[in-house]
Structure formats: structure tokens, C-alpha cells
Short mmCIF file of C-alpha atoms in Angstrom, two decimals:
data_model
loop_
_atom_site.label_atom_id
_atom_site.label_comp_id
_atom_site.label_asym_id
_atom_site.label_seq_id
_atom_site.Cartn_x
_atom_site.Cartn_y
_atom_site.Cartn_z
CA UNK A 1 4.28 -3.54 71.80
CA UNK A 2 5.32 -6.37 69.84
CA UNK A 3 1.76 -7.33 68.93
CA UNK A 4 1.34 -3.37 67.70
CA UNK A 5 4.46 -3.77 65.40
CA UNK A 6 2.91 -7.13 63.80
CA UNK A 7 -0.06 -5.49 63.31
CA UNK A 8 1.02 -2.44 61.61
CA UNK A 9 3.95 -4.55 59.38
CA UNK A 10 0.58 -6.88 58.50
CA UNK A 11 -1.58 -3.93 57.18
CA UNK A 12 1.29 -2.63 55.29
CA UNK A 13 2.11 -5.54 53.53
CA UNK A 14 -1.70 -5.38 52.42
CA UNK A 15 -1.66 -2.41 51.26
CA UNK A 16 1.65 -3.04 49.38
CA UNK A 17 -0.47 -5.99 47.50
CA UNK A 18 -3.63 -3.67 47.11
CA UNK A 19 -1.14 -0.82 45.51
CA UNK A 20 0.33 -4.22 43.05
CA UNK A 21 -3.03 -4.99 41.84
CA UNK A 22 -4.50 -1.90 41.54
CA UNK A 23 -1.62 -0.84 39.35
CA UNK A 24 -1.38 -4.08 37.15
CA UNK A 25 -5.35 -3.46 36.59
CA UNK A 26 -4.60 -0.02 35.36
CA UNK A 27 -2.28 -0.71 33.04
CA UNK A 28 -2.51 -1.21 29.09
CA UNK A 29 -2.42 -5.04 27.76
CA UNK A 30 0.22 -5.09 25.12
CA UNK A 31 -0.69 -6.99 22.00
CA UNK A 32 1.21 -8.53 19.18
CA UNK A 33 -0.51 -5.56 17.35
CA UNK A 34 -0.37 -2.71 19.84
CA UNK A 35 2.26 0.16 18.66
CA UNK A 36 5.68 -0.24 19.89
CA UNK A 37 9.03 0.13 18.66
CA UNK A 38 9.16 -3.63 17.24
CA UNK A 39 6.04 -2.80 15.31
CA UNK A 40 7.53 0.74 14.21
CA UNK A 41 10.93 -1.16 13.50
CA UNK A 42 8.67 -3.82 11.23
CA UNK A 43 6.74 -0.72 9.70
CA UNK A 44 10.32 0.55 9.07
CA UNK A 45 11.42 -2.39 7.44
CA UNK A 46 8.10 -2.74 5.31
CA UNK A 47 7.82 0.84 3.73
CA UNK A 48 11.86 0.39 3.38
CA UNK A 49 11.13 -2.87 1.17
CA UNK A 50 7.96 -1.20 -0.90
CA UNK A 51 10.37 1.52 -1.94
CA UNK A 52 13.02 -1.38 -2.96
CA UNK A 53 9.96 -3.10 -5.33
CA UNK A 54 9.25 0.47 -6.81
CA UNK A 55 13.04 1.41 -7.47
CA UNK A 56 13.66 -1.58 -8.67
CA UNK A 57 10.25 -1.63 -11.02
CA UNK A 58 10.94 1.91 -12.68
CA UNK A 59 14.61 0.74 -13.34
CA UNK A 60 13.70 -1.90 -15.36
CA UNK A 61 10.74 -0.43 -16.52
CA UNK A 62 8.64 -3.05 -15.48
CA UNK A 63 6.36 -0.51 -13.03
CA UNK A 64 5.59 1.23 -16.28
CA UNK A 65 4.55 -2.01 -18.19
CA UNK A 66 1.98 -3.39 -15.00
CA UNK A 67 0.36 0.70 -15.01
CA UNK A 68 -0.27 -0.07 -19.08
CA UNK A 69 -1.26 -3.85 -18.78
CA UNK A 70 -4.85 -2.36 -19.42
CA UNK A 71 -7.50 -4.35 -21.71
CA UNK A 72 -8.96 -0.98 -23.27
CA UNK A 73 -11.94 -2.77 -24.48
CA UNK A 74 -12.82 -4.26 -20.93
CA UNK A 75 -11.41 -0.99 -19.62
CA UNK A 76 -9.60 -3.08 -17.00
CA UNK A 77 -6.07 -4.39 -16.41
CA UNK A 78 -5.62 -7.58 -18.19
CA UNK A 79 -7.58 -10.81 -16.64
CA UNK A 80 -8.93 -8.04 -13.63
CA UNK A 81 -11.77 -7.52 -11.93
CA UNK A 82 -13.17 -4.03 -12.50
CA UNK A 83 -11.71 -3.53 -8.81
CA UNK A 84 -8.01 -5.14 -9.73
CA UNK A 85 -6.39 -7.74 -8.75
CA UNK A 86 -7.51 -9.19 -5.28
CA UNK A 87 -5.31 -12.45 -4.34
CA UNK A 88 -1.54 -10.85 -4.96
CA UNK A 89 0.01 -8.95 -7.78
CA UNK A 90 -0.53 -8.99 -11.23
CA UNK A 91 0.15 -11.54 -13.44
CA UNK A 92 3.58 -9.39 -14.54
CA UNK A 93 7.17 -8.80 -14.05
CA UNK A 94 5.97 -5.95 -10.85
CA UNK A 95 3.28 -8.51 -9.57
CA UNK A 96 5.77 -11.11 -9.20
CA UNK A 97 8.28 -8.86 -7.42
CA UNK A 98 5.47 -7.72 -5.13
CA UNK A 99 4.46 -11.40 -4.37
CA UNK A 100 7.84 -12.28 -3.57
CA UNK A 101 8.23 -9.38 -0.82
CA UNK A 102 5.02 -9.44 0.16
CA UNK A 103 2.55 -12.55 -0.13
CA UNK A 104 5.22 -14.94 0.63
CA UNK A 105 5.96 -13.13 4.14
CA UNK A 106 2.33 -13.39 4.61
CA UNK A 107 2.15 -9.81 4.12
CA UNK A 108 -1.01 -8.30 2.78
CA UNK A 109 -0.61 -4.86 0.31
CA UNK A 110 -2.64 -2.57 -1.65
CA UNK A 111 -1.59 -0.96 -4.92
CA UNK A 112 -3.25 2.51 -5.77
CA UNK A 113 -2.89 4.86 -8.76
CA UNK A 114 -3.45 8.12 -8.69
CA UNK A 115 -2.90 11.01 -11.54
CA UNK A 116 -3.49 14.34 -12.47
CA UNK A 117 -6.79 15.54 -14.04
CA UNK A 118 -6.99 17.72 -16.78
CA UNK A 119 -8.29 20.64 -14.10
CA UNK A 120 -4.55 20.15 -12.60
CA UNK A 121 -6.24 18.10 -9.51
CA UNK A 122 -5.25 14.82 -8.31
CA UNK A 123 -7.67 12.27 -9.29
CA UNK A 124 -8.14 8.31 -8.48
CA UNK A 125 -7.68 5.98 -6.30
CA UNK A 126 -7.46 3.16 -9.77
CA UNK A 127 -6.45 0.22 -7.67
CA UNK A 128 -4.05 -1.89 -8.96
CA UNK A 129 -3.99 -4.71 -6.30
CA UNK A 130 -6.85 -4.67 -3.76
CA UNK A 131 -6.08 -7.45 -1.09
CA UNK A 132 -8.45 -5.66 1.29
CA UNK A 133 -8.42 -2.41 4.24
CA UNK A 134 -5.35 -2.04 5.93
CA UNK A 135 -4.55 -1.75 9.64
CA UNK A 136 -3.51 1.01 11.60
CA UNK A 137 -0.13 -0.06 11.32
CA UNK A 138 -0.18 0.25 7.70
CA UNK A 139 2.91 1.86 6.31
CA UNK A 140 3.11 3.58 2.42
CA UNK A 141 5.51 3.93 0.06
CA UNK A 142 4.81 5.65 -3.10
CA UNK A 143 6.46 6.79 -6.81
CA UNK A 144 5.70 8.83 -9.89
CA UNK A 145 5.67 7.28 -13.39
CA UNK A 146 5.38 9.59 -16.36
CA UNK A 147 3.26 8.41 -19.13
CA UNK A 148 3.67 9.55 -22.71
CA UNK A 149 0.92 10.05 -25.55
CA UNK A 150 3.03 7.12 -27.50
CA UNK A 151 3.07 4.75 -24.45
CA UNK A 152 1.45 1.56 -25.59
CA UNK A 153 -1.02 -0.67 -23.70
CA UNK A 154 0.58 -3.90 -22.98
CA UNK A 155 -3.24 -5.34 -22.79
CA UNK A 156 -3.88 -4.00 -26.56
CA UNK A 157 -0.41 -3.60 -28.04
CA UNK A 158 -1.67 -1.86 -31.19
CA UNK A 159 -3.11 0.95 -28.99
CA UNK A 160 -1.11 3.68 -27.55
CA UNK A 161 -2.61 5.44 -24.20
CA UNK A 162 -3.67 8.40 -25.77
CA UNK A 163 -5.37 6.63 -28.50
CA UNK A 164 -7.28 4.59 -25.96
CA UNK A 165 -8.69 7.93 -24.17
CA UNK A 166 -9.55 9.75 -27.14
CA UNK A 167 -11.65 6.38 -28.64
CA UNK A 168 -15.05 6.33 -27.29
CA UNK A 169 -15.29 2.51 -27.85
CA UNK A 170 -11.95 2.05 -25.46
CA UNK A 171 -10.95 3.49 -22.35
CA UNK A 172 -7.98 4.32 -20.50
CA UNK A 173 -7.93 5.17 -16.61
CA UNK A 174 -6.27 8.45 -16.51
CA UNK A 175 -7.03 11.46 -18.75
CA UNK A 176 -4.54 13.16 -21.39
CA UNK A 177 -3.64 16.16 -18.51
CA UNK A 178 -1.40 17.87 -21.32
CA UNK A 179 -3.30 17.67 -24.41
CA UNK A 180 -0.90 18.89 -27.04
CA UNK A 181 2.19 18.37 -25.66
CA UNK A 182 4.10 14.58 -25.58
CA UNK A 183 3.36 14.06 -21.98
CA UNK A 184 0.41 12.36 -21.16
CA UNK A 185 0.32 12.17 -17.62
CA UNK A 186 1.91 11.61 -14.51
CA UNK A 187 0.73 8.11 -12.62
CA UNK A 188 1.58 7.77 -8.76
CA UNK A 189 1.85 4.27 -7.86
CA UNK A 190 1.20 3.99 -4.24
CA UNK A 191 1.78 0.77 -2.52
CA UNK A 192 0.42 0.34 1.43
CA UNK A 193 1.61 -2.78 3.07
CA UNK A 194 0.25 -4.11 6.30
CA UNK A 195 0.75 -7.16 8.69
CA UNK A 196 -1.74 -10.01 8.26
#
């Protein structure tokens, strides 16, 4: 009798072990990168501090100033590749803001402009700041910017936007969508920030 009970306590103790690692094989490694609520909390916390660059850009008007830093001869933003700028921010007032949030917490972000055709569709991506393809924990902020037909280029300070569209020899990203009117356009500055 005793040597029955030994028995059967052995064989369930091995299947108790059995059960352990069949479960722990089952299961899902968690990564530094797999989606939890730290990462959602981060993702939080990055979109929160993307809107704080924007805010803070359009109040002091320096988000408007980086979307008309634009060479219109070398139909590029000033001392950018065709494809922006690809190690940080721009060499301006929003660039530095976004390198301080951003680059410095070895954070990488994109910057993205989009606008309004003259067929009332939305047109682009122009980017701004290309520092490569995001992850899947990428997290976007994003904010209009209203461009006027007397809004100069900071790249060619003689040269208003809607001078710069309507010159063949120059160029200007986004079309005049309200020809006629003051408005030239409306730019939306999208910013997507990701964990390196």
C-alpha cells in the first residue's frame, strides 16, 4: 500500500513539472519592445511631448518660420537634401527644440508636411526631418499652420510663398489652394516619434 501511494505521489509530481514546462514553452517572450503598458505609458509620454514642441513652435511662430526656411531656387529647405534633413532637426529655432526633446533622449522622429491641393485633396508627404521608418510603437502628434500669399521664405527673404509658386524659375512645396483670396494654404506638420 505504501509503495502504491509513492508511486502515484511520484507520477504526479511529474506531471506537475511536465504541465510547468509545457506552459512556460507556450508562453510569449516579453521584449524591451513588445507592447505593454510601460511602452504605451512611454508612447503616452512621447506624443504628449511632440504636441508640447508644436504648441510651443506656433506660439512663437517659430513652426511657421522652419515650414518657410525653403531655398526656392534649390526648391529645398535651406542646406537640405531634396529628402530633408536626415541627422536631427533643422538648423532653426523648431529644429533645435525638436533636438532637445528628441535626439538628446536618443529618440529618433520624423517630420512630415502635408497640405491641401488645389482639387481640395490632401497632398504630400514633404518631409521635413527624415531620420528613417519608424517602429510599430511609433506614436504621432500633428498641427495645422496657415500660410498666407504674403508669407515670406526665410531661405529667399525677398520672395513671398506665392511668388515662389507662381515663378517658373522657383518653386515652393505646396500649391496656392485659394487662388484669389489671402490664404494660401493650410500646412499640417506631422511629427512621429519612435524609440531607438
Amino acid at each position: 500500500m505504501r509503495a502504491q501511494a509513492h508511486t502515484l505521489e511520484a507520477f504526479v509530481a511529474g506531471l506537475l513539472v511536465l504541465s510547468g514546462i509545457v506552459f512556460a514553452l507556450q508562453t510569449t517572450a516579453v521584449t524591451p519592445l513588445s507592447a505593454s503598458t510601460s511602452n504605451q505609458h512611454v508612447g503616452n509620454q512621447q506624443r504628449t511631448a511632440a504636441l508640447g514642441v508644436l504648441d510651443a513652435a506656433e506660439a512663437n511662430g517659430t513652426l511657421r518660420d522652419a515650414l518657410v526656411d525653403w531655398n526656392a531656387s534649390e526648391g529645398t529647405f535651406t542646406n537640405a537634401s531634396g529628402g530633408g534633413y536626415r541627422n536631427g532637426g533643422p538648423p532653426n529655432a523648431f529644429g533645435h527644440a525638436l533636438n532637445r526633446t528628441f535626439r538628446e533622449q536618443r529618440t529618433a522622429f520624423n517630420v512630415d508636411l502635408y497640405w491641401t491641393d488645389v482639387n481640395d485633396s490632401n497632398a504630400g508627404p514633404k518631409p521635413l526631418v527624415d531620420m528613417g521608418t519608424p517602429s510599430d510603437d511609433a506614436t504621432v502628434a500633428s498641427r495645422n499652420v496657415v500660410l498666407y500669399d504674403d508669407t515670406r521664405l526665410a531661405g529667399s527673404p525677398n520672395t513671398t510663398v506665392a511668388e515662389a509658386r507662381a515663378n517658373a524659375s522657383t518653386t515652393f512645396y505646396a500649391p496656392d489652394a485659394a487662388v484669389g483670396q489671402r490664404l494660401f494654404n493650410v500646412v499640417e506638420v506631422r511629427i512621429t516619434v519612435w524609440r531607438i
